[in-house]
Coordinates of C-alpha atoms and ligand atoms in Angstrom, one line a residue:
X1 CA 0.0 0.0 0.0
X2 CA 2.9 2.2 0.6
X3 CA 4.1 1.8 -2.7
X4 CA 0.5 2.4 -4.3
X5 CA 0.9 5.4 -2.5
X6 CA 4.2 6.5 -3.5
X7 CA 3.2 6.0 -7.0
X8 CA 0.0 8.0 -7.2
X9 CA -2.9 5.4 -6.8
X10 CA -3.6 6.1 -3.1
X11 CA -4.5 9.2 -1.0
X12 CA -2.6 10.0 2.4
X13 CA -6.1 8.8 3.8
X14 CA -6.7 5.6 1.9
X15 CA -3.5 4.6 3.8
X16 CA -5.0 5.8 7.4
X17 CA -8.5 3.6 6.3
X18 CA -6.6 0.7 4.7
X19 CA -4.8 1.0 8.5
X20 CA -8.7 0.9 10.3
X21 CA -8.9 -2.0 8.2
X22 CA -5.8 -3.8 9.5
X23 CA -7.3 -3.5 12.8
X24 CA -10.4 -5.4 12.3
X25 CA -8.9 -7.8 10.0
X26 CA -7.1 -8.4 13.6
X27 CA -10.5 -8.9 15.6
X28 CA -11.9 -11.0 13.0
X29 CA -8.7 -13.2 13.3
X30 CA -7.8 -13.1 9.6
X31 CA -9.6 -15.4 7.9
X32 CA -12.8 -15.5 6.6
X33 CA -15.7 -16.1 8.8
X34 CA -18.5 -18.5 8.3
X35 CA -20.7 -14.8 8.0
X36 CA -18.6 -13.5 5.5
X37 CA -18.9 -16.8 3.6
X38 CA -22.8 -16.4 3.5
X39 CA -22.4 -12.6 2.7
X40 CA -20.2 -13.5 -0.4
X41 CA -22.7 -16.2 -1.3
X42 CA -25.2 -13.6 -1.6
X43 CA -23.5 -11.3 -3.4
X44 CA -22.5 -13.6 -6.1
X45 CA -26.1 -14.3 -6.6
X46 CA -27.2 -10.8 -6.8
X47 CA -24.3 -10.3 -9.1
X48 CA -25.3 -13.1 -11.1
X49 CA -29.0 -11.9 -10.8
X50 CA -28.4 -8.6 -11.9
X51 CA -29.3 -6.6 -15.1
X52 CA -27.2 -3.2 -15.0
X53 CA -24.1 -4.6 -12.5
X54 CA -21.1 -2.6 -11.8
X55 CA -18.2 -2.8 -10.1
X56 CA -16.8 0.8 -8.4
X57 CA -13.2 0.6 -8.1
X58 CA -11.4 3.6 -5.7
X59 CA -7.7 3.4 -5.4
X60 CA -7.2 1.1 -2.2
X61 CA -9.9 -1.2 -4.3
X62 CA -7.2 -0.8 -7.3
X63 CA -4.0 -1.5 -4.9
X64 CA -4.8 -4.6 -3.3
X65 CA -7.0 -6.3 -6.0
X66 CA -6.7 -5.2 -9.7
X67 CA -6.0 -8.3 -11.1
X68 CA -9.2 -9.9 -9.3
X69 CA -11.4 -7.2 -9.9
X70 CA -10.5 -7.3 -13.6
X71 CA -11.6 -11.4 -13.7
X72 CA -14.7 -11.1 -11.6
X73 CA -16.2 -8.5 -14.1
X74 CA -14.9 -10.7 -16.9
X75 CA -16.5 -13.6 -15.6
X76 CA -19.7 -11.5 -14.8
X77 CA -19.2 -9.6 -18.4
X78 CA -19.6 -6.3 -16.0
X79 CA -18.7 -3.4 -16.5
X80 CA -15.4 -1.7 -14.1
X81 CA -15.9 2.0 -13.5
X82 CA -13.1 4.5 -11.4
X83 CA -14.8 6.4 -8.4
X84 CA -12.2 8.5 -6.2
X85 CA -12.8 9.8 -3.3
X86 CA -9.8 12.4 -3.5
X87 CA -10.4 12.6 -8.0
X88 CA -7.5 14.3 -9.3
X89 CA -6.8 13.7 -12.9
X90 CA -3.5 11.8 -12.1
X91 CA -4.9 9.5 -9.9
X92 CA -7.9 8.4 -12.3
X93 CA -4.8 7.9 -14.8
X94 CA -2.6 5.9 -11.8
X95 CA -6.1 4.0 -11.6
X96 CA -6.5 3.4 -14.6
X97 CA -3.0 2.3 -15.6
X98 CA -3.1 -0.2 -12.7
X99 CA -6.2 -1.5 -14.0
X100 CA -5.1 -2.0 -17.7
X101 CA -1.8 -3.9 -16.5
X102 CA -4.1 -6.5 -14.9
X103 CA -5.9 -7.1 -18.5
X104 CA -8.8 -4.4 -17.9
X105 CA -9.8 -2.7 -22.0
X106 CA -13.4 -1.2 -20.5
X107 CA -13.1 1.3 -18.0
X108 CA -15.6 4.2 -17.1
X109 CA -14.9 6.8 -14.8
X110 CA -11.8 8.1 -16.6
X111 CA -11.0 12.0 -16.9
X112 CA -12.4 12.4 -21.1
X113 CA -16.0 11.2 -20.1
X114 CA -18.5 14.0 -19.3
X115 CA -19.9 12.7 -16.0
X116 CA -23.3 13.2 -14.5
X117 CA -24.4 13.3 -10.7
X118 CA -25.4 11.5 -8.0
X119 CA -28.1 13.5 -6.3
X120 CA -27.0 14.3 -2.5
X121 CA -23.7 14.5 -3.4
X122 CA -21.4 17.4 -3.7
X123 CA -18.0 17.9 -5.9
X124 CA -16.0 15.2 -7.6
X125 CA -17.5 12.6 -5.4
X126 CA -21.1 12.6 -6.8
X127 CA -19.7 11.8 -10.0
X128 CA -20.9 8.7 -11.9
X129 CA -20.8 7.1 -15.8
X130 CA -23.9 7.3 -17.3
X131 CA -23.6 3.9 -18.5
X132 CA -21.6 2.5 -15.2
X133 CA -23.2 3.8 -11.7
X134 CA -25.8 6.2 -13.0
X135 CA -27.8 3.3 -14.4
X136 CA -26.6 0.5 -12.5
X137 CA -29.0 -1.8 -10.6
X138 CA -26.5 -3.6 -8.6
X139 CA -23.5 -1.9 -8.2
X140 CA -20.2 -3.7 -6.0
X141 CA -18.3 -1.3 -4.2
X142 CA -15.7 -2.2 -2.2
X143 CA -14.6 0.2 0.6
X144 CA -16.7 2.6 0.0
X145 CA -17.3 5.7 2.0
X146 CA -20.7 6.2 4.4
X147 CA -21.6 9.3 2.1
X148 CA -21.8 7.8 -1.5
X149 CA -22.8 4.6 0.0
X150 CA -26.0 6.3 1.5
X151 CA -26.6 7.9 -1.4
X152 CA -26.7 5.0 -4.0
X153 CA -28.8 3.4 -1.8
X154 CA -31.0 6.5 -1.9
X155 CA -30.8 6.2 -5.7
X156 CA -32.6 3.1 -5.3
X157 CA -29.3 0.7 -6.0
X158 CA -28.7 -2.7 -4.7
X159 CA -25.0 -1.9 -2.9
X160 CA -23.2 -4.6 -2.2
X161 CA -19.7 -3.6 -0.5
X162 CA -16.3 -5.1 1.4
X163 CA -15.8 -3.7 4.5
X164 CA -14.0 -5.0 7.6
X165 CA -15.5 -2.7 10.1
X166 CA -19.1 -3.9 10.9
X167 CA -19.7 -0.9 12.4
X168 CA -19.6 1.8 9.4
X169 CA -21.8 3.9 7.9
X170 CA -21.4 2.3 4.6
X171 CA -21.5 -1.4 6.5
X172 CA -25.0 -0.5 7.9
X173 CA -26.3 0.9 4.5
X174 CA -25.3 -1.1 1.7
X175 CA -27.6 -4.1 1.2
X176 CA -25.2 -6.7 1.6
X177 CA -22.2 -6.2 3.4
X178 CA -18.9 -8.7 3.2
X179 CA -17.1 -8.4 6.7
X180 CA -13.5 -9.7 5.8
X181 CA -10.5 -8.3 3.9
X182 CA -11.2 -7.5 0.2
X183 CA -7.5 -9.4 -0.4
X184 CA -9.3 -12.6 0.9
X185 CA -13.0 -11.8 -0.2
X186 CA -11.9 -11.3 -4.1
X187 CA -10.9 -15.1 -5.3
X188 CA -13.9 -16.5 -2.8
X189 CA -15.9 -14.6 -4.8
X190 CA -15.0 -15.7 -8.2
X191 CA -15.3 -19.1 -6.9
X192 CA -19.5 -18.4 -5.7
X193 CA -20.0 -16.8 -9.1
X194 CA -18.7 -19.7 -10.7
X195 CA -20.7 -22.7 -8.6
X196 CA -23.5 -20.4 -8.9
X197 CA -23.9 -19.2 -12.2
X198 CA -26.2 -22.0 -13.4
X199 CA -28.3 -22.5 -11.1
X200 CA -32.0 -21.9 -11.4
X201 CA -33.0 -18.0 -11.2
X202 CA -35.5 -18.7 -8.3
X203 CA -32.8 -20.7 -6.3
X204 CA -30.6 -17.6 -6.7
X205 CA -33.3 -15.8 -5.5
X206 CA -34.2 -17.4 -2.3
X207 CA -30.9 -17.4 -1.4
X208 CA -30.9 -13.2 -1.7
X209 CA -34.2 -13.4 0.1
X210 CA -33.1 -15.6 3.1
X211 CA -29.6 -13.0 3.9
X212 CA -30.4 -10.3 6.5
X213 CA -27.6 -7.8 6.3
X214 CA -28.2 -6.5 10.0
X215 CA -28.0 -9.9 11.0
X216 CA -24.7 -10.8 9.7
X217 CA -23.5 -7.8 10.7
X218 CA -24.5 -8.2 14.2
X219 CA -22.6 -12.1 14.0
X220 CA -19.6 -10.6 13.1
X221 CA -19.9 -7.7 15.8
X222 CA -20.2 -10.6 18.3
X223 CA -17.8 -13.1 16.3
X224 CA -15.2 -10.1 17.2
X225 CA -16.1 -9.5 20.7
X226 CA -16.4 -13.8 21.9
X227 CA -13.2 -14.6 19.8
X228 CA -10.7 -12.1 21.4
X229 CA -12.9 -10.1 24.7
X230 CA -14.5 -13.3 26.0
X231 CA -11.6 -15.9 25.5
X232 CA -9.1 -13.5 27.2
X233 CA -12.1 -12.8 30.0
X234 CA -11.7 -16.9 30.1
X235 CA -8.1 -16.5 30.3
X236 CA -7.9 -13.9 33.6
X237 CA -10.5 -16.1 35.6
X238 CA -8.5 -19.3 34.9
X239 CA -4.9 -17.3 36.1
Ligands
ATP1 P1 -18.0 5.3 6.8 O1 -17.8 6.6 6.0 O2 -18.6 4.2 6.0 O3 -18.7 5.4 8.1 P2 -15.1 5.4 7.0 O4 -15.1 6.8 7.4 O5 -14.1 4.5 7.7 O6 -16.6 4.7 7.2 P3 -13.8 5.0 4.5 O7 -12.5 5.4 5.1 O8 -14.1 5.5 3.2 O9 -15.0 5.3 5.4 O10 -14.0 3.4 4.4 C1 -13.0 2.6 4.3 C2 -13.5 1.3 5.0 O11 -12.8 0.2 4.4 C3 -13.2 1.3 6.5 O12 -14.3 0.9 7.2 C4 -12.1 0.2 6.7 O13 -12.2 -0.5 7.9 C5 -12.3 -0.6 5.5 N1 -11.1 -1.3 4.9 C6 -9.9 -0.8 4.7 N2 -9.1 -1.7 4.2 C7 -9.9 -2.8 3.9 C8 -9.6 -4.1 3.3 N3 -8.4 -4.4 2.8 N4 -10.7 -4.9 3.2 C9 -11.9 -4.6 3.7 N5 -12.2 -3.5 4.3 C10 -11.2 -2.6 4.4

């Protein structure tokens, strides 16, 4: 990450969140938890499900996962689009560089497209591609911020997002919410889409139906707090 950042890709503050990251990836023991399992199930489904999808990729996205990104929305045949949180035009070309070396010929969101805007937004960050975000019905962004996340869901989107901290703003708003590192969430992922992808419509659809986002969220919450608070409460009673 510290090279990303030393070559343009990342902001000083996608360093300090890929950092609040780190530190639930700790609580969460890292690996991937049975909840995070039945998130990504979910998601492949509504990715496989979906009409319009889209896959939002910000520069910590683009850092740790490029190559993976680029195969799930080959393997989905979805479109990749670039959404910065701090846009300048040499970090959408950082971006996108990094996303053509990993085998990526499609990419919205670049600096010659005329954008339009999300509404509640302000400045570069209500940005979207007409034919990415604007009109997406599902749209996967990974580490997204509590702002834009709010506001696609506002927009009527199906957000699904990767986020190690249960209790964000974006964790609580998205409609299905992966609680485990994007590094590990990415190839698990490909490998749901792939079991999945033939299966009847209406099993992919129960499936959706049957995943409670609060829910999960509130397993992992706990997950985090029995694995490390209780088991060292354990500990002190047993010295
Ligand atoms: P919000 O605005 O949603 O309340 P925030 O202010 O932390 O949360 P951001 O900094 O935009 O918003 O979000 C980045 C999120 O991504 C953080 O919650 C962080 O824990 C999480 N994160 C960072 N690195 C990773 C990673 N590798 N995998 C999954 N999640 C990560």
């Amino acid at each position: 990450m510290v090279e990303a950042y030393q070559a343009g890709i990342l902001a000083d503050s996608g360093l300090i969140a890929h950092g609040r990251g780190e530190a639930f990836d700790y609580l969460i023991g890292e690996k991937t938890t049975s909840y995070a399992k039945t998130a990504i199930q979910a998601a492949a489904a509504a990715l496989i499900l979906a009409e319009r999808p889209v896959i939002s990729v910000n520069g910590n996205t683009a850092a740790l996962s490029s190559p993976e990104i680029v195969k799930l929305a080959n393997q989905l045949n979805t479109r990749l689009e670039i959404n910065l949180f701090y846009r300048t035009p040499k970090r959408v070309e950082a971006v996108e560089k990094i996303l053509k070396e990993a085998g990526a010929v499609d990419i919205l969101g670049t600096e010659d497209e005329i954008p339009v805007h999300i509404k509640g937004l302000q400045g570069p960050r209500s940005r979207a591609s007409r034919e990415g975000v604007y009109q997406a019905d599902v749209v996967l962004v990974p580490l997204e911020d509590g702002d834009r996340a709010e506001a696609l869901v506002s927009g009527g989107k199906f957000v699904i997002t990767v986020d190690l901290n249960p209790l964000s703003r974006t964790s609580k708003t998205a409609s299905i919410t992966i609680v485990d590192n994007l590094v590990r969430v990415m190839p698990e992922l490909r490998d749901e889409v792939d079991k999945l992808k033939n299966k009847d419509k209406n099993e992919l659809k129960i499936l959706l139906d049957n995943f409670d986002n609060r829910k999960n969220l509130c397993n992992s919450l706990k997950l985090m707090a029995e694995t490390y608070l209780c088991q060292d409460a354990n500990h002190v009673i047993r010295m």
